[in-house]
Each structure stands twice: as structure tokens, then as C-alpha cells.
Short mmCIF file of C-alpha atoms and ligand atoms in Angstrom, two decimals:
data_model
loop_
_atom_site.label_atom_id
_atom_site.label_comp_id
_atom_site.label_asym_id
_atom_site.label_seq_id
_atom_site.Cartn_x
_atom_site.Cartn_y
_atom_site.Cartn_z
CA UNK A 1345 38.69 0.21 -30.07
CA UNK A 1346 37.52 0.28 -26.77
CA UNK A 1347 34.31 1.43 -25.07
CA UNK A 1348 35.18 3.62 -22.70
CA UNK A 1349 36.82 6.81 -22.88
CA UNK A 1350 39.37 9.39 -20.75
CA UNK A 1351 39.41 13.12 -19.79
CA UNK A 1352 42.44 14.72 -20.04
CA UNK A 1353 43.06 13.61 -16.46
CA UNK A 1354 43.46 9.99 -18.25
CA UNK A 1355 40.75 9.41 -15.44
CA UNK A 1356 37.68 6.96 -17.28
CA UNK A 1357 34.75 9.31 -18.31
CA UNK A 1358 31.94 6.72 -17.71
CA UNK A 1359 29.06 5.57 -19.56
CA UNK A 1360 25.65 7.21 -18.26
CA UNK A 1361 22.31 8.52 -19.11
CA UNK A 1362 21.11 11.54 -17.72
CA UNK A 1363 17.45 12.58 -18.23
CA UNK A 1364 16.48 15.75 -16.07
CA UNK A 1365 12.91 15.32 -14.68
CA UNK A 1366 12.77 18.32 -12.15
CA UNK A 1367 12.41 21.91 -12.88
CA UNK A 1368 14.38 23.63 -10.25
CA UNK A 1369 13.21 27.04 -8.96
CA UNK A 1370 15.42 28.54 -6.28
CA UNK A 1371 15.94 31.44 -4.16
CA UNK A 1372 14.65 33.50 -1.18
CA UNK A 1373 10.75 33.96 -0.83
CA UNK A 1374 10.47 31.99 -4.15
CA UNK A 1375 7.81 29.75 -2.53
CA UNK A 1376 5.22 32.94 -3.18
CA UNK A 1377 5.54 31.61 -6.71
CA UNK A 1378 4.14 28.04 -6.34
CA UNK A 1379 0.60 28.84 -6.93
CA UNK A 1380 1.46 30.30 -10.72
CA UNK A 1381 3.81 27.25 -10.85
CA UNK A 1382 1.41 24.77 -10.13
CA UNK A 1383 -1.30 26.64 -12.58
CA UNK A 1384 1.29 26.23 -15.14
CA UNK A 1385 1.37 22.58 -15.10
CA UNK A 1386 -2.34 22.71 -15.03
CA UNK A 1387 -3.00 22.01 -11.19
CA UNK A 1388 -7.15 22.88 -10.26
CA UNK A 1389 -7.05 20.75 -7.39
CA UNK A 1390 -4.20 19.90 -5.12
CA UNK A 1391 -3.79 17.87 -2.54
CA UNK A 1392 -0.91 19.24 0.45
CA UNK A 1393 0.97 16.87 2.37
CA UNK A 1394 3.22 17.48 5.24
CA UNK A 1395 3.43 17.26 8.71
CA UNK A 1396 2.47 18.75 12.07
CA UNK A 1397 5.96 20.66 12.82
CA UNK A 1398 5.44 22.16 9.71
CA UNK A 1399 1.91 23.88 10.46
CA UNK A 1400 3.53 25.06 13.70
CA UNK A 1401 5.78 26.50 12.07
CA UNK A 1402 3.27 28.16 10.33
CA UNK A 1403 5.03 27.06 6.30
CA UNK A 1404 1.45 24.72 5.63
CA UNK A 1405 -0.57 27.75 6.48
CA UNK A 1406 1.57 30.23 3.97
CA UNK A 1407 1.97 27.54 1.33
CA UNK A 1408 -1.90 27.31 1.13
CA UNK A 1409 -2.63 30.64 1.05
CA UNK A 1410 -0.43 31.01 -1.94
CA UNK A 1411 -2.30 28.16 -3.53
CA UNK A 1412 -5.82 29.20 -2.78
CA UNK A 1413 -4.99 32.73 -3.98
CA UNK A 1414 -3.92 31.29 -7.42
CA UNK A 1415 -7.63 29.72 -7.72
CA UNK A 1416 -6.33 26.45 -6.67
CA UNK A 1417 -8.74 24.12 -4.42
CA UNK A 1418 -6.49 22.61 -1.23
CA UNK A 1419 -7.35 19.37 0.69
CA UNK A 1420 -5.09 19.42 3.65
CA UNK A 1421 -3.23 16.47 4.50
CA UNK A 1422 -1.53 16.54 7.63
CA UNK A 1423 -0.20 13.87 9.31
CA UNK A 1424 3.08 12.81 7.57
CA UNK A 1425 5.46 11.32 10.59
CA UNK A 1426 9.11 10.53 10.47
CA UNK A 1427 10.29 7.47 8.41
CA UNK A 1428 6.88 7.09 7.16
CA UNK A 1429 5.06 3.54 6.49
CA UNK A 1430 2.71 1.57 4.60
CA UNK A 1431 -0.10 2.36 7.18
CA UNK A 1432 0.69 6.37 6.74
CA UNK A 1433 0.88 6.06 3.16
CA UNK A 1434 -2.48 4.17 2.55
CA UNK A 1435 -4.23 7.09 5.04
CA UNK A 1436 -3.16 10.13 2.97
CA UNK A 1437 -4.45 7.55 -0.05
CA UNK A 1438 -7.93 7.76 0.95
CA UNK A 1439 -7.80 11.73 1.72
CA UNK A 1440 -6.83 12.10 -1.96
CA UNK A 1441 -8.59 9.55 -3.01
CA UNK A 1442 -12.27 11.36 -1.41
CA UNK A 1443 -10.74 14.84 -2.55
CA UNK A 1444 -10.03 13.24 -6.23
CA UNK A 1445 -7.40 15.88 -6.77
CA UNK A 1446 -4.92 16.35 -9.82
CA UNK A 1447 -1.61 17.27 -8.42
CA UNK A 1448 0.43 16.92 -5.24
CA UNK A 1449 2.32 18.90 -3.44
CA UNK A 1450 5.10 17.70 -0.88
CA UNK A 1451 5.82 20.00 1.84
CA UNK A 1452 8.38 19.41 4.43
CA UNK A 1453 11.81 16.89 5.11
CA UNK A 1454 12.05 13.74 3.56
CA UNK A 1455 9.03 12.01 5.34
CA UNK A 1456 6.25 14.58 4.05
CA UNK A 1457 7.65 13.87 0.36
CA UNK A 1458 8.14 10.31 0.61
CA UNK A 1459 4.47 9.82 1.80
CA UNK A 1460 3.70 12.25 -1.03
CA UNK A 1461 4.90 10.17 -3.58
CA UNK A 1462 3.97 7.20 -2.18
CA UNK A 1463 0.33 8.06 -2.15
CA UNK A 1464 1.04 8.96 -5.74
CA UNK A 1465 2.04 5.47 -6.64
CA UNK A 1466 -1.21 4.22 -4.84
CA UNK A 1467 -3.76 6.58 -6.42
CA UNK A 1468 -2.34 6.22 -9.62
CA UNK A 1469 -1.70 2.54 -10.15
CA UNK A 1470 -3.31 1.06 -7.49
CA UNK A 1471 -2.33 -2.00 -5.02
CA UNK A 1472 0.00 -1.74 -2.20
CA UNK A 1473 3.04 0.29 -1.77
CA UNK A 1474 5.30 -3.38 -1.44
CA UNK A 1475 4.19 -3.83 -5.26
CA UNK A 1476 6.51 -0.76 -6.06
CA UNK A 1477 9.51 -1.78 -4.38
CA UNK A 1478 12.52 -1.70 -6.77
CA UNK A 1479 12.62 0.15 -9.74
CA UNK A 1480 10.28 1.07 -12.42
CA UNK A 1481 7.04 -0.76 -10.98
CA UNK A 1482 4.48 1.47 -11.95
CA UNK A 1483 2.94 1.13 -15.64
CA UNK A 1484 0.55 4.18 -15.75
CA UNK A 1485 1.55 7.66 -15.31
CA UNK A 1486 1.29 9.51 -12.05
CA UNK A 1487 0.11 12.64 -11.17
CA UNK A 1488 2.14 15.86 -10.84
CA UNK A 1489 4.46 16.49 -7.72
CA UNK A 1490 5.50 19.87 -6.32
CA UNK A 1491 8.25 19.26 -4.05
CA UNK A 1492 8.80 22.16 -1.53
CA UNK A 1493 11.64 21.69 1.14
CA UNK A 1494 11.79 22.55 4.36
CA UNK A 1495 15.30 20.47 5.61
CA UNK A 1496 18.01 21.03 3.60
CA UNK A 1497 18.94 17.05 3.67
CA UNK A 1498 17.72 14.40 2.22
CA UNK A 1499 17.41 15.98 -1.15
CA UNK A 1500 14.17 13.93 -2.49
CA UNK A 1501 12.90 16.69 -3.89
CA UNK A 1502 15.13 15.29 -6.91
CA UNK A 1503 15.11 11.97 -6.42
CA UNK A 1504 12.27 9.37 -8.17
CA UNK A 1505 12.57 7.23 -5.11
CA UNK A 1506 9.95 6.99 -2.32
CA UNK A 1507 11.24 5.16 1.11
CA UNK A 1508 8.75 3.92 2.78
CA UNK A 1509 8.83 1.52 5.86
CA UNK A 1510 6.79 -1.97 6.14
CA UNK A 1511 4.35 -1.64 8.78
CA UNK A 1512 5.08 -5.55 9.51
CA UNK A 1513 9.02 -5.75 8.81
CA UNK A 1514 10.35 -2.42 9.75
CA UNK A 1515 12.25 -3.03 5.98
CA UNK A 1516 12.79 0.33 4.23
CA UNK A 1517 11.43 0.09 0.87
CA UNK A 1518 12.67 2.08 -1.83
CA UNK A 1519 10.42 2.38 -4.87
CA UNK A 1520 12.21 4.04 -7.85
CA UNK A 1521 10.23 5.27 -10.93
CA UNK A 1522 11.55 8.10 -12.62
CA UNK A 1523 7.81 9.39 -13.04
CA UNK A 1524 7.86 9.60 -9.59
CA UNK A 1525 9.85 12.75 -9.50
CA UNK A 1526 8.83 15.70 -8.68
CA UNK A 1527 8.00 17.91 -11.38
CA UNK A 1528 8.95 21.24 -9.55
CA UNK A 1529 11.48 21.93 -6.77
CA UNK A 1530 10.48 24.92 -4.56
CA UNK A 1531 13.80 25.70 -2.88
CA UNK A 1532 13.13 28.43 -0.84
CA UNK A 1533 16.09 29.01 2.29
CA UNK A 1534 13.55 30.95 4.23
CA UNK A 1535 11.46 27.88 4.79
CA UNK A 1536 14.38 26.16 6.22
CA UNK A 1537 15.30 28.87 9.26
CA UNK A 1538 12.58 27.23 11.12
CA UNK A 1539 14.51 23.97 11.51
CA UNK A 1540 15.14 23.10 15.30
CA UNK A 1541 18.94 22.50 15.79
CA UNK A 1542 18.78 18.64 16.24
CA UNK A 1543 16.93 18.67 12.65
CA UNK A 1544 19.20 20.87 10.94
CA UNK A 1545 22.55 18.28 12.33
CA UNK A 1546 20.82 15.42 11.34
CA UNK A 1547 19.43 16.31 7.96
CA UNK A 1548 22.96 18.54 7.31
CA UNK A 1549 25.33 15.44 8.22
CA UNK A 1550 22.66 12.90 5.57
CA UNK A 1551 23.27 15.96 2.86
CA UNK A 1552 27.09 15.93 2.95
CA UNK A 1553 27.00 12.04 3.50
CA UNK A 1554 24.97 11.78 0.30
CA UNK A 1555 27.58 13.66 -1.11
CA UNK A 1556 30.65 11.73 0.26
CA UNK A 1557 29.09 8.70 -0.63
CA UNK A 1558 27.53 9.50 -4.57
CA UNK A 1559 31.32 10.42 -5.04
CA UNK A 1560 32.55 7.03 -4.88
CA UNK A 1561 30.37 4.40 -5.86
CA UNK A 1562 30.55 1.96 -8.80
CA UNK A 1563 27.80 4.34 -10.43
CA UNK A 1564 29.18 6.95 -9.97
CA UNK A 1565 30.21 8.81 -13.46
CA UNK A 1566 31.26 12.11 -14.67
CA UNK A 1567 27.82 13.97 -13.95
CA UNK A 1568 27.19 12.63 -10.85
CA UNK A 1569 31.08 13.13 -9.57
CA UNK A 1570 29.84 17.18 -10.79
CA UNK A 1571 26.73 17.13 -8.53
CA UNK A 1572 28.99 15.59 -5.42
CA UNK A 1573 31.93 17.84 -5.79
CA UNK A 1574 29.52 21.04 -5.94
CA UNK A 1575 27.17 19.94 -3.21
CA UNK A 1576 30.18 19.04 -1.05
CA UNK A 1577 31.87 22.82 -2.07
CA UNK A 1578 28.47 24.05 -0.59
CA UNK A 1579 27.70 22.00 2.23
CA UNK A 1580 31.18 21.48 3.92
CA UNK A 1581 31.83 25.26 4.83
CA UNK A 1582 27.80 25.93 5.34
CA UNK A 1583 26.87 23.33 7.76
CA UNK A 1584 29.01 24.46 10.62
CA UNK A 1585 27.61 28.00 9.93
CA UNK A 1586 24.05 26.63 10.22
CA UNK A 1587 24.93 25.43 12.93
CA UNK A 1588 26.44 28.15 14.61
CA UNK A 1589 24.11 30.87 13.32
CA UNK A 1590 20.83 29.21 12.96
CA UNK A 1591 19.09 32.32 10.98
CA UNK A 1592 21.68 33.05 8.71
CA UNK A 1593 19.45 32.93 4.97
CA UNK A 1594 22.78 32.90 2.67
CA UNK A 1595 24.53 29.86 4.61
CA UNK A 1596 20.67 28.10 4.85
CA UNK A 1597 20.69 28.92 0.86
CA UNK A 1598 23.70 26.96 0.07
CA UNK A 1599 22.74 24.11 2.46
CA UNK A 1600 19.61 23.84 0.72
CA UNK A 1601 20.70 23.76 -2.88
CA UNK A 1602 23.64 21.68 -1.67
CA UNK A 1603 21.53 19.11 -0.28
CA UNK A 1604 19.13 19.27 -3.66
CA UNK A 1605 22.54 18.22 -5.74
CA UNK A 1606 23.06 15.55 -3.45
CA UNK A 1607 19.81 14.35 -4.58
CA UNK A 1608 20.39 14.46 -7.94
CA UNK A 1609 24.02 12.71 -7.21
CA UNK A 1610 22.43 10.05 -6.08
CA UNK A 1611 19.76 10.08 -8.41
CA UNK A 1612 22.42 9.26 -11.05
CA UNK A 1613 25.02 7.13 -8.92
CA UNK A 1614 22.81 5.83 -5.65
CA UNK A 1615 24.70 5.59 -2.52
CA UNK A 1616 27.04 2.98 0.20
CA UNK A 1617 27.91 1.56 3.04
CA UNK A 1618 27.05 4.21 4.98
CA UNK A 1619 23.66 4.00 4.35
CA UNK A 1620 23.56 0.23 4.35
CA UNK A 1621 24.87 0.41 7.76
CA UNK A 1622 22.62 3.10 8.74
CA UNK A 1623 19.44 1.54 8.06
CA UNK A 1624 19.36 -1.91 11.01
CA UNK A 1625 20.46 0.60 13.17
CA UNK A 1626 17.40 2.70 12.30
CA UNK A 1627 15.14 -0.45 12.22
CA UNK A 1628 16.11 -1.67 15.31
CA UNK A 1629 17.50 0.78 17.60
CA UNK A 1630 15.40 3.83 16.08
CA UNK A 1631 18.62 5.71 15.44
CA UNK A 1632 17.57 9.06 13.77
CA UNK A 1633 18.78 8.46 9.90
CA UNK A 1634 20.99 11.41 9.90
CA UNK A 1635 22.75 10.24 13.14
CA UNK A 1636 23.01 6.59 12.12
CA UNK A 1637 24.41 7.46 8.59
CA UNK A 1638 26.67 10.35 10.27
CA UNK A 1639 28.14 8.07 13.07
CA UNK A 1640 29.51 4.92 10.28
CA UNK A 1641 30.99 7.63 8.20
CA UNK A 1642 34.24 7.82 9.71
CA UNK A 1643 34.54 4.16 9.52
CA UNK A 1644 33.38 3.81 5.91
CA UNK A 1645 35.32 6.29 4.31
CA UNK A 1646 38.26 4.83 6.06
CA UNK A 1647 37.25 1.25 4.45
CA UNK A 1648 37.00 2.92 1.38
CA UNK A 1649 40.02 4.71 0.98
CA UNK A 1650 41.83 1.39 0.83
CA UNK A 1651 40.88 1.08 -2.79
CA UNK A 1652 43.42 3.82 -4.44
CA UNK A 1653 40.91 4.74 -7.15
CA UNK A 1654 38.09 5.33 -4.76
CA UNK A 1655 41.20 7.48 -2.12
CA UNK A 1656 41.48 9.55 -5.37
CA UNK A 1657 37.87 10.31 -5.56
CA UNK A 1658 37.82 11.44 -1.74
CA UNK A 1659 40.57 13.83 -2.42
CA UNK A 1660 39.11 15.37 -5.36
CA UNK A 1661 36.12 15.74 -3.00
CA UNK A 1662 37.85 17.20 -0.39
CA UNK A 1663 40.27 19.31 -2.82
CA UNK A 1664 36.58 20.99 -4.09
CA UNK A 1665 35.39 21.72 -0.84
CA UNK A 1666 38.67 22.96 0.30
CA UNK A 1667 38.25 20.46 3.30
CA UNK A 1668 41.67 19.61 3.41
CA UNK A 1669 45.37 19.99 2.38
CA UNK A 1670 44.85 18.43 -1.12
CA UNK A 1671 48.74 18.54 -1.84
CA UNK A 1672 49.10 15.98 1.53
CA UNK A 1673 49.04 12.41 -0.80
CA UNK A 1674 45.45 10.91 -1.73
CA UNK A 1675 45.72 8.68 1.89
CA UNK A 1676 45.98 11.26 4.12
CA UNK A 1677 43.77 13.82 2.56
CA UNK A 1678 41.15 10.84 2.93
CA UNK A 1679 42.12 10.36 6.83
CA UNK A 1680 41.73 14.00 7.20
CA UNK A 1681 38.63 13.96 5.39
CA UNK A 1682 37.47 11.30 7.80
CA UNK A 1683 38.51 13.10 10.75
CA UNK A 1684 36.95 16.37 9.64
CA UNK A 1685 33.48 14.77 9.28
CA UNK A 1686 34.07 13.38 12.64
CA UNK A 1687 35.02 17.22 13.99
CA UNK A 1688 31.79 18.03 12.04
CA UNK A 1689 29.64 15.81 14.20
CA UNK A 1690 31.13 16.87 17.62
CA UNK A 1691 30.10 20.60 16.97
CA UNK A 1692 27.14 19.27 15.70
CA UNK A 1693 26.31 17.33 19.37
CA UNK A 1694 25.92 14.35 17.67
CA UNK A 1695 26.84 10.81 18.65
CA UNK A 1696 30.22 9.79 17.81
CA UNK A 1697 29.70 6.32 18.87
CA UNK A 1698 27.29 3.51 18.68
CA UNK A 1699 27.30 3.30 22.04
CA UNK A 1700 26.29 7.02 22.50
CA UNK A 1701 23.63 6.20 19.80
CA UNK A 1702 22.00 3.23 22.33
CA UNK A 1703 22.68 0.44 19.97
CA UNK A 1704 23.70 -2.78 21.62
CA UNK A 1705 27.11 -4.73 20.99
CA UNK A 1706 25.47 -8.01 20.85
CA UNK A 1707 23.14 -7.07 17.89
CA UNK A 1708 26.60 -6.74 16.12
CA UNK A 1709 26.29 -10.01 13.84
CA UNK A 1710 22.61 -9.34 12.67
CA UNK A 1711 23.05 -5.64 12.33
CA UNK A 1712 26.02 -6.75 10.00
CA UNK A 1713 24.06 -9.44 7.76
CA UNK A 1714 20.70 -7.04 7.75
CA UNK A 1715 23.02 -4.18 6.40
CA UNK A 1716 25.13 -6.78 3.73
CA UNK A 1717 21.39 -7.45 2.17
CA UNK A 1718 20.67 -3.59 1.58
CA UNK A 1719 20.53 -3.22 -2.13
CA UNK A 1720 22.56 0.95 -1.37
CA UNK A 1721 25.43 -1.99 -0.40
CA UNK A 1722 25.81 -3.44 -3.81
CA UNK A 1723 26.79 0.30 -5.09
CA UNK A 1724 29.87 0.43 -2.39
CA UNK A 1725 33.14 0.73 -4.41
CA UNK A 1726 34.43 -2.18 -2.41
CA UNK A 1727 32.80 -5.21 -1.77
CA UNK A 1728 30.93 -5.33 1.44
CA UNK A 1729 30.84 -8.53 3.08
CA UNK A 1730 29.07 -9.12 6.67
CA UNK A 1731 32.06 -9.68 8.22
CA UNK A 1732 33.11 -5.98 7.11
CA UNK A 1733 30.03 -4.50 8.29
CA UNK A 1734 30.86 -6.45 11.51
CA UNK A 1735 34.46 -4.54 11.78
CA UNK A 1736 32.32 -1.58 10.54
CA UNK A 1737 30.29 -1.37 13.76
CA UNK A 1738 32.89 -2.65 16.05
CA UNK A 1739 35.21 0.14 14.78
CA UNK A 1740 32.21 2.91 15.63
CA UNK A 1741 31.89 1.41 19.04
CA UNK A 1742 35.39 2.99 20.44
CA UNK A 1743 35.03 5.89 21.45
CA UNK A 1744 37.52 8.46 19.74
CA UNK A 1745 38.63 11.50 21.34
CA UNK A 1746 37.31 14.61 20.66
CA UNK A 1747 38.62 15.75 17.54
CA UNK A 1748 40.26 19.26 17.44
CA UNK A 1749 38.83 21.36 14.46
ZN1 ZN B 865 20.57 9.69 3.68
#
């Protein structure tokens, strides 16, 4: 008899194992809860970290008042900076470390909850943060996490992963342990109106890559296709709105839980090329994540679609988020899908080229044999060689015409 099983769909239902770590709290002005929250889980004293955009915008200063009118002692941690490294992550260490605090909280985009949880990893099990790169490195347990959002993106406020950057060799490191997760998810859409516009493209384009990319990978499986089809139904329509109407709460809402199912699609089926491509580009050229992972996707999902089963998965994609005529034939319901995330990125302003993005044509070859070493490359449906990350890039360097949407 064999292993595996169908759906009705005579599509394979694969094997996975789902364990839910994050207790989910959504909706508008929920973040007045977070001080009972974090009493509930037994927080006394509780150490904030996020970032100086995010006390200007005057979230660090409402977040702590919540706390501290719960009972809850606050040390302040400020100073959380974009792709955050080893040398952020061991200063926030000795703040909590003088503070000797019980529970974290994570306020802000990805960066203030990466360094978050990677000063978890060092307070609780000591050593360097290079010791926790890979996946289940940490023996004891860690403290408690409170993961508050304030970009509806990168969706780490459901992830166990922490990606932190080597001080020395610009290498992203991503430490997976599932008790790194958070143990609450504040996800609160008035937080999020505050976003300047360049933050809300980049971080919008990374949630609805996430999504295009947990869809098709060799991980991917019948929970994690749920969470991609869902957060792509959600983001697809809602990002241009964003967009266009910066302060509108409901289309901020579904950004923001779209972008949190992202999370947990890739917590269950990691993600591709994309990224794989995206990082060099960040490491070398400091291409803002969201615009480096944004400007391959054309190109990858292109690649992709070569391999029919992976096509099919696009166009169930697209056929959820309504993207695209889904009665068109699995090839070019993937080229439109391509093209529409390509419209999506000219009304967004963002660069369409790698050209536009400042990268260089002769860092082609070692951009191409950096990205075939990123582990998020093993998960692409098809095999990546560095000759296809060479085509990859070369392919993003023409410049397309604007695309009509
Ligand atoms: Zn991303």
C-alpha cells in the first residue's frame, strides 16, 4: 500500500506535522490588551525591543503605557536597526541581561523581532548567536516572546526563526528553534497606518512573495498550500489599496493578518529562489529585502512554472486570489501571475530592474554561486543551479516595459 495519499483532486495530500506555537490575537486597538496578555503568561518584568521609527511614531510610548498600567516593570530597549547583526544582538543582551527580566516583547518590522529573539537565544543559552545557526540549537528553554507588529510583511511574528547578519561576513543567519516563537501575536492594523510608503511596498511585496513562494516548494503540503492561498486571497487585492489609501484600517487589517499567514506558510514549507536570490543582492549591494525579493520574482516564477506540477500550484494561487483568468490553461495563468506582480511593483515605485536597484552586471557570477549556497534554495521546486541564478539575474537586468494593470 503506499504512503502517501490523494484528495479528491487526485492531487498528493503530503506528509507533515503541524504543531501551533503562537496564540494569535487580532483586531483593531487589540494592542490595549497586551498588558493582561502578558500577565497571563506570568510576565513581572519585561524587557521592550524595537526601534527608533517606532518611538516616533509614538507605538513604544503606547505599548509601555499599557504594560506599566498592568503592574508590569519595562526596561526600554531601543535601538533595533534594519537587518540586524551579531553586534546589535549582543547589545540588547546586556540591557536584559542588567534588567534580568522574564519575558520579551518584540515591537516593530522584522528587525525589532529578530533582535528580540535573538537576544532570547543569548540570555537563555548562552554563547554567540553563530552557535544557533540552523535548526534546533538551543537545549534550554527560552523565555516568553510577545510579538507585536508594526509592518504587515515579514510575518515573524509566527515564525521560530531569527535572521540575524554576521558582523564579519555580511551572511544572514537563520536560527530556527521552534521555542523561539513567539508565544503571543498582537496584530493590531492601527499600529501599521504609521508605515511610510516605501516601508509599506517593501514589506507588502516580501508578504505576498512569502506567499507565492510557500505555495510551491518541495515542503510545501496541504496546510501550508491553506496558509498561502488565504494570505495571497488577502494580500493581492489589499496591497494596491495600501498603497493607494495609506490610512485605510480594513485594507491595513487584511495586509496584516495576510502577512502573519505567510509566516506561518513558511513556517511549515520555508521558502525559494526568490529569496535565495534576494539575499547577495542585500549583502552586497544593500538592496532593501523587500525590493531585492520583489524585483527576482518575475523571473522566478517564470523558472518555476516550467515544472507543470509547480504551474498548477501558481494557478490555484492565483485562482484564490482572483489574480487572474483561472480558466486561461495553468501556463498562462502563471505568465499573468508573473506579469501582475510585476504591475504590482510599478504602482508600488519600486525597481523593476537590477539595474534600477544599483547592482552591478559584473557581480553576476558571484551573486549567482552566493545565492546557489542559500539553504531557502534547496526548498525551490526545481533545482537551482548557479548557472540558473546566473540567467536569473541576467533576465532581471532588461528592462521590461511598463506593465499595463
Ligand atoms: Zn522575505
Amino acid at each position: 500500500m503506499s504512503d502517501r495519499i490523494s484528495d479528491t483532486a487526485n492531487k498528493p495530500l503530503w506528509n507533515f506535522d503541524y504543531q501551533p506555537r503562537t496564540r494569535i490575537v487580532f483586531g483593531v486597538n487589540v494592542v490595549e490588551r497586551a498588558g493582561a496578555l502578558a500577565s497571563e503568561i506570568g510576565a513581572k518584568k519585561l524587557l521592550l525591543v524595537t526601534d527608533p521609527g517606532i518611538v516616533a511614531a509614538g507605538h513604544a510610548a503606547r505599548v509601555r503605557g499599557v504594560l506599566e498600567s498592568a503592574g508590569l516593570e519595562v526596561t526600554f530597549y531601543d535601538k533595533a536597526r534594519e537587518n540586524p547583526t551579531t553586534e546589535c544582538v549582543n547589545l540588547c543582551v546586556a540591557v536584559a541581561k542588567a534588567a534580568g527580566i522574564d519575558t520579551i516583547v518584540g515591537l516593530g518590522g522584522g528587525s525589532a523581532m529578530d533582535t528580540a529573539k535573538g537576544c532570547n537565544f543569548l540570555l537563555t543559552n548562552g554563547g554567540r548567536v553563530q552557535d544557533y545557526w540552523g535548526v534546533g540549537k538551543a537545549t534550554k528553554p527560552m523565555l516568553p516572546l510577545i510579538a507585536i507588529p508594526t509592518t504587515a510583511g515579514t510575518g515573524s511574528e509566527c515564525q521560530s526563526a531569527a535572521l540575524i547578519v554576521d558582523e564579519e561576513t555580511h551572511q544572514k543567519m537563520a536560527c530556527l528553534d521552534p521555542k523561539a516563537a513567539a508565544r503571543i501575536a498582537i496584530l493590531d492594523p492601527t499600529l501599521t497606518l504609521s508605515q511610510p510608503p516605501r516601508v509599506t511596498a517593501c514589506t507588502g511585496i516580501d508578504a505576498l512573495a512569502h506567499a507565492l513562494e510557500t505555495a510551491v516548494t518541495k515542503k510545501r503540503n496541504p496546510l501550508s498550500a491553506m496558509f498561502s492561498r488565504e494570505s495571497f486571497r488577502l494580500c493581492v487585492s489589499a496591497f494596491p489599496e495600501v498603497l493607494l489609501a495609506p490610512k485605510n484600517l480594513e485594507a491595513r487589517g487584511r495586509m496584516l493578518l495576510g502577512a502573519a499567514l505567510a509566516g506561518l506558510a513558511i513556517e511549515n514549507s520555508m521558502l525559494g529562489a526568490a529569496h535565495a536570490a534576494a539575499n547577495p543582492l542585500t549583502a552586497h549591494f544593500g538592496v532593501v529585502h523587500g525590493q531585492a525579493v520583489g524585483v527576482m520574482l518575475p523571473a522566478v516564477i517564470r523558472f518555476n512554472a516550467a515544472d507543470p506540477d509547480c504551474c498548477r500550484a501558481y494557478a490555484e494561487l492565483a485562482a484564490a486570489g482572483d489574480a487572474t483568468c483561472a480558466n486561461d490553461g495553468d501556463a498562462n495563468t502563471c505568465e499573468e501571475l508573473a506579469a501582475r506582480i510585476d504591475a504590482l511593483l510599478s504602482l508600488a515605485q519600486m525597481p523593476r530592474s537590477l539595474g534600477e536597484c544599483g547592482v552591478e552586471r559584473n557581480a553576476v557570477t558571484n551573486l549567482a554561486e552566493e545565492a546557489a549556497r542559500q539553504w531557502t534554495a534547496t526548498f525551490n521546486p526545481r533545482t537551482v543551479t548557479k548557472e540558473d541564478f546566473a540567467k536569473l539575474y541576467e533576465e532581471t537586468f532588461k528592462r521590461r516595459p511598463v506593465p499595463v494593470s
